[in-house]
């Protein structure tokens, strides 16, 4: 079965075509600058049309959808109700869900009768216990506004956990894992018997680790303080927290960890500070998640930094597990969110 996996962002569509169940990658590509001035793609429909002119014989489509809130705890076959549900989640994921939805609607028009499956970044974390997902805010904010920790990168964390179980030759329900997805966006998840029990990203992907351009955890009182001091409106504040902070903000150089590692080694103090803050925050979270899990079989590194930067992994792990009776395995596992989406779509549509 040929399954097309679509990752539809605000101005781009990335795709991979898989032959399932062999999991053979048939083709992949990217259309970008969608909706931008002067672009030949005025919308997602136009972008997808070009992709589908190139590839033939699509038998099913799997879509990455960022936010499924509490409604979507697992992948689902797209129908009118699912579309309504994804639309509802747009208010809490205004940057991502509208673009994901545009991809789904464009596919419905361009591939009539072909089954589509929505796979949610938040779904894997729906197993979090209440004590981990409720914030210390008035409880009615959760009840009325849906304010809680949702967590993201779920497809990646689930994929690497399954891979870890295969590599360690131990069933997932016998493993305690911590997975570190360290790319431009970074998150860390505690996985107990295959279930996410805590994760660093929160209501939005801004919480938790220091990332490429996102600040991660800060004192919440700082937001109003900075807005007052700098005379920022909410849009300006949001931009600083999401686009001008993290590695880029601290170093004043770049969000690219390869460059920062190079500069730090060459003696640049701000680059070294950015790397140190990045590493320190990850170590703190690992410590916290060891306390959540009580034991640890393996620590997993994935995504751009996690897969490729041995120096950063070494800094994170140095002396970290001396206090544990049994040292965990350290695994580097390349993530493959698209394959995970193809597998889930295949499983749902009738394959095994
Ligand atoms: P995202 O998918 O979140 O945009 P990536 O997983 O591609 O991010 O990770 C990007 C980060 O990984 C950057 O900080 C980059 O410097 C770092 N990195 C290190 N080595 C590589 C590599 N070989 N390819 C891509 N990114 C790399």
Tab-separated table of C-alpha atoms and ligand atoms in Angstrom:
chain	number	residue	atom	x	y	z
A	1	UNK	CA	0.000	0.000	0.000
A	2	UNK	CA	1.433	3.388	-1.018
A	3	UNK	CA	0.934	5.877	1.797
A	4	UNK	CA	1.653	9.550	1.319
A	5	UNK	CA	2.696	11.348	4.500
A	6	UNK	CA	2.060	15.074	4.547
A	7	UNK	CA	3.512	17.614	6.952
A	8	UNK	CA	1.721	20.781	6.096
A	9	UNK	CA	3.187	23.915	7.703
A	10	UNK	CA	2.145	27.546	7.412
A	11	UNK	CA	4.170	28.162	4.235
A	12	UNK	CA	5.438	24.708	3.258
A	13	UNK	CA	4.374	21.144	2.575
A	14	UNK	CA	6.886	18.356	3.206
A	15	UNK	CA	5.990	14.917	1.968
A	16	UNK	CA	7.256	11.347	1.963
A	17	UNK	CA	5.746	8.475	0.036
A	18	UNK	CA	6.114	5.017	1.621
A	19	UNK	CA	5.416	1.555	0.383
A	20	UNK	CA	3.853	-0.225	3.369
A	21	UNK	CA	4.224	-2.547	5.182
A	22	UNK	CA	7.785	-2.814	3.806
A	23	UNK	CA	8.358	0.785	5.006
A	24	UNK	CA	10.253	1.499	1.790
A	25	UNK	CA	10.661	5.220	1.058
A	26	UNK	CA	9.534	5.703	-2.554
A	27	UNK	CA	10.011	9.459	-2.819
A	28	UNK	CA	10.124	12.634	-0.777
A	29	UNK	CA	10.101	16.355	-1.332
A	30	UNK	CA	9.144	19.829	-0.268
A	31	UNK	CA	7.121	22.700	-1.652
A	32	UNK	CA	7.722	25.968	0.133
A	33	UNK	CA	6.965	29.699	-0.007
A	34	UNK	CA	3.238	28.842	-0.077
A	35	UNK	CA	1.099	31.969	0.203
A	36	UNK	CA	4.130	34.275	0.089
A	37	UNK	CA	4.318	37.349	-2.127
A	38	UNK	CA	5.459	36.448	-5.654
A	39	UNK	CA	5.164	32.678	-5.031
A	40	UNK	CA	3.530	30.488	-7.689
A	41	UNK	CA	1.687	28.645	-4.896
A	42	UNK	CA	-1.076	30.875	-3.570
A	43	UNK	CA	-2.349	28.233	-1.135
A	44	UNK	CA	-1.905	24.648	0.088
A	45	UNK	CA	-4.161	23.319	-2.656
A	46	UNK	CA	-1.802	24.708	-5.320
A	47	UNK	CA	1.241	23.292	-3.509
A	48	UNK	CA	-0.281	19.873	-3.110
A	49	UNK	CA	-1.458	19.784	-6.717
A	50	UNK	CA	2.155	20.077	-7.884
A	51	UNK	CA	3.195	17.256	-5.535
A	52	UNK	CA	0.384	15.002	-6.753
A	53	UNK	CA	1.233	15.709	-10.398
A	54	UNK	CA	4.613	14.117	-9.647
A	55	UNK	CA	3.538	11.093	-7.661
A	56	UNK	CA	0.999	8.509	-8.660
A	57	UNK	CA	-0.928	5.638	-7.115
A	58	UNK	CA	-1.420	7.083	-3.660
A	59	UNK	CA	-3.648	4.654	-1.738
A	60	UNK	CA	-3.880	6.487	1.581
A	61	UNK	CA	-2.661	9.703	3.176
A	62	UNK	CA	-1.286	10.277	6.678
A	63	UNK	CA	-1.246	13.848	7.988
A	64	UNK	CA	0.807	15.277	10.803
A	65	UNK	CA	-1.501	17.389	12.952
A	66	UNK	CA	0.181	19.323	15.736
A	67	UNK	CA	-2.626	19.704	18.264
A	68	UNK	CA	-5.319	17.197	19.103
A	69	UNK	CA	-6.069	18.565	22.596
A	70	UNK	CA	-7.938	16.021	24.758
A	71	UNK	CA	-10.209	15.046	21.899
A	72	UNK	CA	-7.702	13.002	19.920
A	73	UNK	CA	-5.848	10.427	21.989
A	74	UNK	CA	-4.852	8.324	18.981
A	75	UNK	CA	-4.712	8.542	15.183
A	76	UNK	CA	-8.087	8.759	13.449
A	77	UNK	CA	-9.518	8.377	9.955
A	78	UNK	CA	-10.530	11.823	8.747
A	79	UNK	CA	-14.264	12.507	8.440
A	80	UNK	CA	-16.417	15.598	8.939
A	81	UNK	CA	-16.386	15.181	12.736
A	82	UNK	CA	-12.588	14.939	12.804
A	83	UNK	CA	-12.324	18.070	10.666
A	84	UNK	CA	-14.621	19.869	13.121
A	85	UNK	CA	-12.464	18.645	16.011
A	86	UNK	CA	-9.220	19.836	14.390
A	87	UNK	CA	-10.866	23.216	13.687
A	88	UNK	CA	-11.796	23.482	17.368
A	89	UNK	CA	-8.158	22.924	18.351
A	90	UNK	CA	-7.100	25.880	16.145
A	91	UNK	CA	-7.795	28.320	18.972
A	92	UNK	CA	-5.111	26.693	21.153
A	93	UNK	CA	-2.673	26.038	18.270
A	94	UNK	CA	-3.191	29.031	15.978
A	95	UNK	CA	0.241	28.749	14.350
A	96	UNK	CA	0.006	25.090	13.389
A	97	UNK	CA	-3.440	23.541	13.185
A	98	UNK	CA	-4.872	25.858	10.482
A	99	UNK	CA	-2.014	24.869	8.141
A	100	UNK	CA	-2.415	21.166	8.973
A	101	UNK	CA	-6.112	21.476	8.230
A	102	UNK	CA	-5.463	23.211	4.891
A	103	UNK	CA	-3.379	20.185	3.859
A	104	UNK	CA	-6.210	17.812	4.789
A	105	UNK	CA	-8.844	19.839	2.941
A	106	UNK	CA	-6.639	20.133	-0.147
A	107	UNK	CA	-6.119	16.343	-0.145
A	108	UNK	CA	-9.838	15.743	0.127
A	109	UNK	CA	-10.350	17.730	-3.057
A	110	UNK	CA	-7.365	16.351	-4.949
A	111	UNK	CA	-7.695	12.720	-3.872
A	112	UNK	CA	-11.438	12.121	-3.561
A	113	UNK	CA	-12.299	8.742	-2.081
A	114	UNK	CA	-8.762	8.145	-0.728
A	115	UNK	CA	-8.700	7.532	3.016
A	116	UNK	CA	-6.843	10.062	5.116
A	117	UNK	CA	-5.541	9.583	8.614
A	118	UNK	CA	-4.697	12.368	11.075
A	119	UNK	CA	-1.810	11.659	13.477
A	120	UNK	CA	-1.461	14.098	16.371
A	121	UNK	CA	1.785	15.352	17.963
A	122	UNK	CA	-0.018	15.614	21.288
A	123	UNK	CA	-1.662	12.158	21.276
A	124	UNK	CA	1.253	10.177	22.767
A	125	UNK	CA	1.214	12.460	25.812
A	126	UNK	CA	-2.472	11.949	26.551
A	127	UNK	CA	-1.380	9.252	29.009
A	128	UNK	CA	0.116	11.878	31.365
A	129	UNK	CA	-1.407	11.660	34.844
A	130	UNK	CA	-3.389	14.650	36.097
A	131	UNK	CA	-0.713	15.598	38.619
A	132	UNK	CA	1.700	16.049	35.702
A	133	UNK	CA	-0.595	17.926	33.333
A	134	UNK	CA	-2.538	20.326	35.573
A	135	UNK	CA	-0.801	23.653	36.193
A	136	UNK	CA	-0.936	25.406	39.543
A	137	UNK	CA	-3.544	27.834	38.190
A	138	UNK	CA	-7.261	28.210	38.985
A	139	UNK	CA	-8.757	24.814	38.114
A	140	UNK	CA	-11.576	26.386	36.111
A	141	UNK	CA	-9.001	27.513	33.513
A	142	UNK	CA	-8.533	23.839	32.742
A	143	UNK	CA	-12.263	23.157	32.741
A	144	UNK	CA	-13.344	26.182	30.733
A	145	UNK	CA	-10.310	27.065	28.599
A	146	UNK	CA	-8.544	23.723	28.223
A	147	UNK	CA	-5.399	25.127	29.855
A	148	UNK	CA	-3.122	22.196	30.761
A	149	UNK	CA	0.129	20.597	29.670
A	150	UNK	CA	-0.365	18.829	26.330
A	151	UNK	CA	3.200	18.103	25.208
A	152	UNK	CA	4.452	17.855	21.619
A	153	UNK	CA	6.892	15.831	19.443
A	154	UNK	CA	4.782	12.831	20.536
A	155	UNK	CA	5.217	10.954	17.260
A	156	UNK	CA	9.001	11.241	17.548
A	157	UNK	CA	9.132	10.189	21.214
A	158	UNK	CA	6.897	7.204	20.498
A	159	UNK	CA	8.949	6.177	17.461
A	160	UNK	CA	12.286	6.230	19.293
A	161	UNK	CA	10.775	4.380	22.272
A	162	UNK	CA	9.653	1.585	19.925
A	163	UNK	CA	13.097	1.542	18.313
A	164	UNK	CA	14.731	1.368	21.758
A	165	UNK	CA	12.625	-1.663	22.613
A	166	UNK	CA	13.712	-3.334	19.360
A	167	UNK	CA	17.393	-2.477	19.912
A	168	UNK	CA	17.381	-3.567	23.565
A	169	UNK	CA	15.372	-6.698	22.676
A	170	UNK	CA	13.027	-6.020	25.569
A	171	UNK	CA	9.270	-5.419	25.380
A	172	UNK	CA	8.251	-1.800	25.751
A	173	UNK	CA	6.062	-2.646	28.744
A	174	UNK	CA	9.187	-3.683	30.643
A	175	UNK	CA	11.169	-0.506	29.929
A	176	UNK	CA	11.666	2.839	31.629
A	177	UNK	CA	12.989	5.370	29.144
A	178	UNK	CA	13.837	9.041	28.865
A	179	UNK	CA	13.892	10.382	25.318
A	180	UNK	CA	15.553	13.684	24.397
A	181	UNK	CA	14.354	15.151	21.098
A	182	UNK	CA	16.964	17.859	20.514
A	183	UNK	CA	16.444	19.741	17.257
A	184	UNK	CA	15.509	23.356	16.749
A	185	UNK	CA	12.561	22.587	18.963
A	186	UNK	CA	13.590	20.469	21.948
A	187	UNK	CA	11.611	18.311	24.323
A	188	UNK	CA	12.255	15.516	26.760
A	189	UNK	CA	9.835	12.780	27.784
A	190	UNK	CA	9.655	10.220	30.584
A	191	UNK	CA	8.252	6.960	29.182
A	192	UNK	CA	7.086	4.225	31.542
A	193	UNK	CA	6.065	0.890	29.974
A	194	UNK	CA	5.599	2.592	26.594
A	195	UNK	CA	3.444	5.409	27.967
A	196	UNK	CA	4.417	9.050	28.243
A	197	UNK	CA	4.182	9.997	31.932
A	198	UNK	CA	5.723	13.464	31.760
A	199	UNK	CA	7.096	15.746	29.082
A	200	UNK	CA	8.803	19.115	29.029
A	201	UNK	CA	6.713	21.038	26.492
A	202	UNK	CA	3.417	22.305	27.820
A	203	UNK	CA	0.263	24.054	26.707
A	204	UNK	CA	2.392	25.249	23.801
A	205	UNK	CA	5.803	24.100	22.515
A	206	UNK	CA	7.436	27.003	24.374
A	207	UNK	CA	7.762	25.386	27.802
A	208	UNK	CA	10.679	23.299	29.027
A	209	UNK	CA	14.140	23.087	27.516
A	210	UNK	CA	16.148	25.967	26.088
A	211	UNK	CA	15.698	25.618	22.308
A	212	UNK	CA	17.061	27.166	19.117
A	213	UNK	CA	15.033	30.362	19.431
A	214	UNK	CA	12.532	29.521	22.212
A	215	UNK	CA	13.247	30.343	25.833
A	216	UNK	CA	11.740	27.288	27.547
A	217	UNK	CA	10.993	27.630	31.275
A	218	UNK	CA	11.178	31.165	32.679
A	219	UNK	CA	9.651	32.846	35.702
A	220	UNK	CA	6.105	33.677	34.447
A	221	UNK	CA	6.196	37.039	36.254
A	222	UNK	CA	8.957	38.074	33.853
A	223	UNK	CA	6.511	38.307	30.972
A	224	UNK	CA	4.510	41.218	32.390
A	225	UNK	CA	7.687	42.769	33.771
A	226	UNK	CA	9.385	42.773	30.352
A	227	UNK	CA	6.209	43.949	28.603
A	228	UNK	CA	6.045	46.873	31.000
A	229	UNK	CA	9.743	47.771	30.788
A	230	UNK	CA	10.056	47.411	27.004
A	231	UNK	CA	6.516	48.663	26.267
A	232	UNK	CA	5.789	45.496	24.280
A	233	UNK	CA	2.327	44.408	23.183
A	234	UNK	CA	1.457	40.697	23.326
A	235	UNK	CA	2.593	40.105	19.739
A	236	UNK	CA	6.025	41.623	20.366
A	237	UNK	CA	6.403	39.655	23.594
A	238	UNK	CA	5.391	36.441	21.879
A	239	UNK	CA	7.978	37.067	19.176
A	240	UNK	CA	10.778	37.552	21.698
A	241	UNK	CA	9.904	34.367	23.586
A	242	UNK	CA	9.501	32.206	20.469
A	243	UNK	CA	11.911	33.663	17.930
A	244	UNK	CA	14.557	35.723	19.668
A	245	UNK	CA	15.383	33.723	22.767
A	246	UNK	CA	16.988	30.342	23.430
A	247	UNK	CA	20.415	29.615	21.941
A	248	UNK	CA	20.075	32.547	19.557
A	249	UNK	CA	19.082	35.039	22.239
A	250	UNK	CA	21.726	34.016	24.748
A	251	UNK	CA	24.616	33.699	22.288
A	252	UNK	CA	23.661	36.672	20.118
A	253	UNK	CA	25.135	34.592	17.288
A	254	UNK	CA	22.816	31.894	15.994
A	255	UNK	CA	20.333	29.146	16.814
A	256	UNK	CA	22.552	26.647	14.997
A	257	UNK	CA	24.149	24.393	17.599
A	258	UNK	CA	26.913	23.272	15.210
A	259	UNK	CA	28.109	26.850	14.877
A	260	UNK	CA	27.769	27.515	18.605
A	261	UNK	CA	29.799	24.434	19.513
A	262	UNK	CA	32.526	25.580	17.117
A	263	UNK	CA	32.516	29.140	18.507
A	264	UNK	CA	32.478	27.896	22.101
A	265	UNK	CA	35.519	25.724	21.439
A	266	UNK	CA	37.203	28.737	19.820
A	267	UNK	CA	36.674	30.688	23.066
A	268	UNK	CA	33.550	32.752	22.421
A	269	UNK	CA	32.085	33.298	25.902
A	270	UNK	CA	28.454	33.889	24.936
A	271	UNK	CA	28.455	30.835	22.675
A	272	UNK	CA	29.857	28.784	25.554
A	273	UNK	CA	27.229	30.175	27.922
A	274	UNK	CA	24.420	29.280	25.487
A	275	UNK	CA	25.743	25.707	25.178
A	276	UNK	CA	26.169	25.435	28.957
A	277	UNK	CA	22.623	26.656	29.661
A	278	UNK	CA	21.246	24.254	27.047
A	279	UNK	CA	23.100	21.295	28.577
A	280	UNK	CA	22.337	22.257	32.188
A	281	UNK	CA	18.588	22.482	31.596
A	282	UNK	CA	18.581	19.043	29.953
A	283	UNK	CA	20.510	17.527	32.869
A	284	UNK	CA	18.014	19.027	35.319
A	285	UNK	CA	15.082	17.533	33.421
A	286	UNK	CA	16.778	14.145	33.203
A	287	UNK	CA	17.284	14.248	36.968
A	288	UNK	CA	13.631	15.135	37.485
A	289	UNK	CA	12.427	12.367	35.162
A	290	UNK	CA	14.638	9.771	36.834
A	291	UNK	CA	12.794	10.755	40.014
A	292	UNK	CA	9.467	10.356	38.179
A	293	UNK	CA	10.398	6.904	36.810
A	294	UNK	CA	12.412	5.732	39.873
A	295	UNK	CA	14.623	3.652	37.544
A	296	UNK	CA	16.006	4.108	34.061
A	297	UNK	CA	16.823	1.489	31.429
A	298	UNK	CA	17.872	3.838	28.645
A	299	UNK	CA	18.396	7.488	27.788
A	300	UNK	CA	17.638	8.183	24.128
A	301	UNK	CA	18.974	11.023	22.000
A	302	UNK	CA	17.309	11.993	18.745
A	303	UNK	CA	16.825	14.849	16.186
A	304	UNK	CA	19.485	17.181	14.721
A	305	UNK	CA	21.543	17.874	17.851
A	306	UNK	CA	20.741	14.594	19.608
A	307	UNK	CA	21.710	12.466	16.623
A	308	UNK	CA	24.728	14.360	15.369
A	309	UNK	CA	26.485	16.259	18.129
A	310	UNK	CA	28.467	13.796	20.224
A	311	UNK	CA	30.124	16.665	22.130
A	312	UNK	CA	26.765	17.888	23.431
A	313	UNK	CA	25.643	14.351	24.316
A	314	UNK	CA	28.903	13.852	26.195
A	315	UNK	CA	28.394	17.072	28.192
A	316	UNK	CA	24.840	16.040	29.073
A	317	UNK	CA	25.824	12.550	30.229
A	318	UNK	CA	29.133	13.302	32.001
A	319	UNK	CA	28.898	11.936	35.560
A	320	UNK	CA	25.127	12.045	35.350
A	321	UNK	CA	24.265	8.543	36.420
A	322	UNK	CA	26.870	7.960	39.135
A	323	UNK	CA	24.122	8.055	41.760
A	324	UNK	CA	22.005	5.355	40.097
A	325	UNK	CA	22.643	1.735	41.072
A	326	UNK	CA	22.466	0.556	37.468
A	327	UNK	CA	23.818	2.717	34.651
A	328	UNK	CA	21.260	3.171	31.856
A	329	UNK	CA	22.110	2.465	28.237
A	330	UNK	CA	22.687	5.598	26.158
A	331	UNK	CA	21.085	5.228	22.728
A	332	UNK	CA	21.310	7.487	19.677
A	333	UNK	CA	18.266	6.771	17.519
A	334	UNK	CA	17.478	8.722	14.336
A	335	UNK	CA	13.872	9.842	14.523
A	336	UNK	CA	11.469	9.162	11.677
A	337	UNK	CA	8.171	10.843	12.364
A	338	UNK	CA	6.973	10.348	8.802
A	339	UNK	CA	7.492	6.586	8.945
A	340	UNK	CA	5.657	6.485	12.263
A	341	UNK	CA	2.738	8.345	10.653
A	342	UNK	CA	2.776	5.938	7.682
A	343	UNK	CA	2.756	2.956	10.069
A	344	UNK	CA	-0.122	4.357	12.065
A	345	UNK	CA	-2.109	5.156	8.916
A	346	UNK	CA	-1.441	1.659	7.569
A	347	UNK	CA	-2.522	0.061	10.841
A	348	UNK	CA	-5.723	2.064	10.957
A	349	UNK	CA	-6.683	1.561	7.356
A	350	UNK	CA	-6.654	-2.180	7.483
A	351	UNK	CA	-3.093	-3.422	7.362
A	352	UNK	CA	-1.593	-5.183	10.353
B	1	LIG	P1	14.019	20.871	13.437
B	1	LIG	O1	13.560	19.648	12.678
B	1	LIG	O2	13.412	21.020	14.801
B	1	LIG	O3	14.013	22.138	12.645
B	1	LIG	P2	16.614	19.533	13.443
B	1	LIG	O4	16.212	18.224	14.048
B	1	LIG	O5	16.948	19.559	11.999
B	1	LIG	O6	15.575	20.669	13.786
B	1	LIG	O7	17.893	20.074	14.301
B	1	LIG	C1	18.504	21.288	14.034
B	1	LIG	C2	19.620	21.483	15.036
B	1	LIG	O8	20.516	20.359	14.959
B	1	LIG	C3	20.468	22.704	14.779
B	1	LIG	O9	20.872	23.289	16.003
B	1	LIG	C4	21.665	22.131	14.052
B	1	LIG	O10	22.823	22.920	14.231
B	1	LIG	C5	21.840	20.805	14.737
B	1	LIG	N1	22.564	19.821	13.891
B	1	LIG	C6	23.750	19.251	14.185
B	1	LIG	N2	24.149	18.408	13.239
B	1	LIG	C7	23.209	18.423	12.284
B	1	LIG	C8	23.048	17.755	11.040
B	1	LIG	N3	23.976	16.899	10.577
B	1	LIG	N4	21.950	18.012	10.326
B	1	LIG	C9	21.007	18.870	10.788
B	1	LIG	N5	21.091	19.530	11.955
B	1	LIG	C10	22.177	19.319	12.704
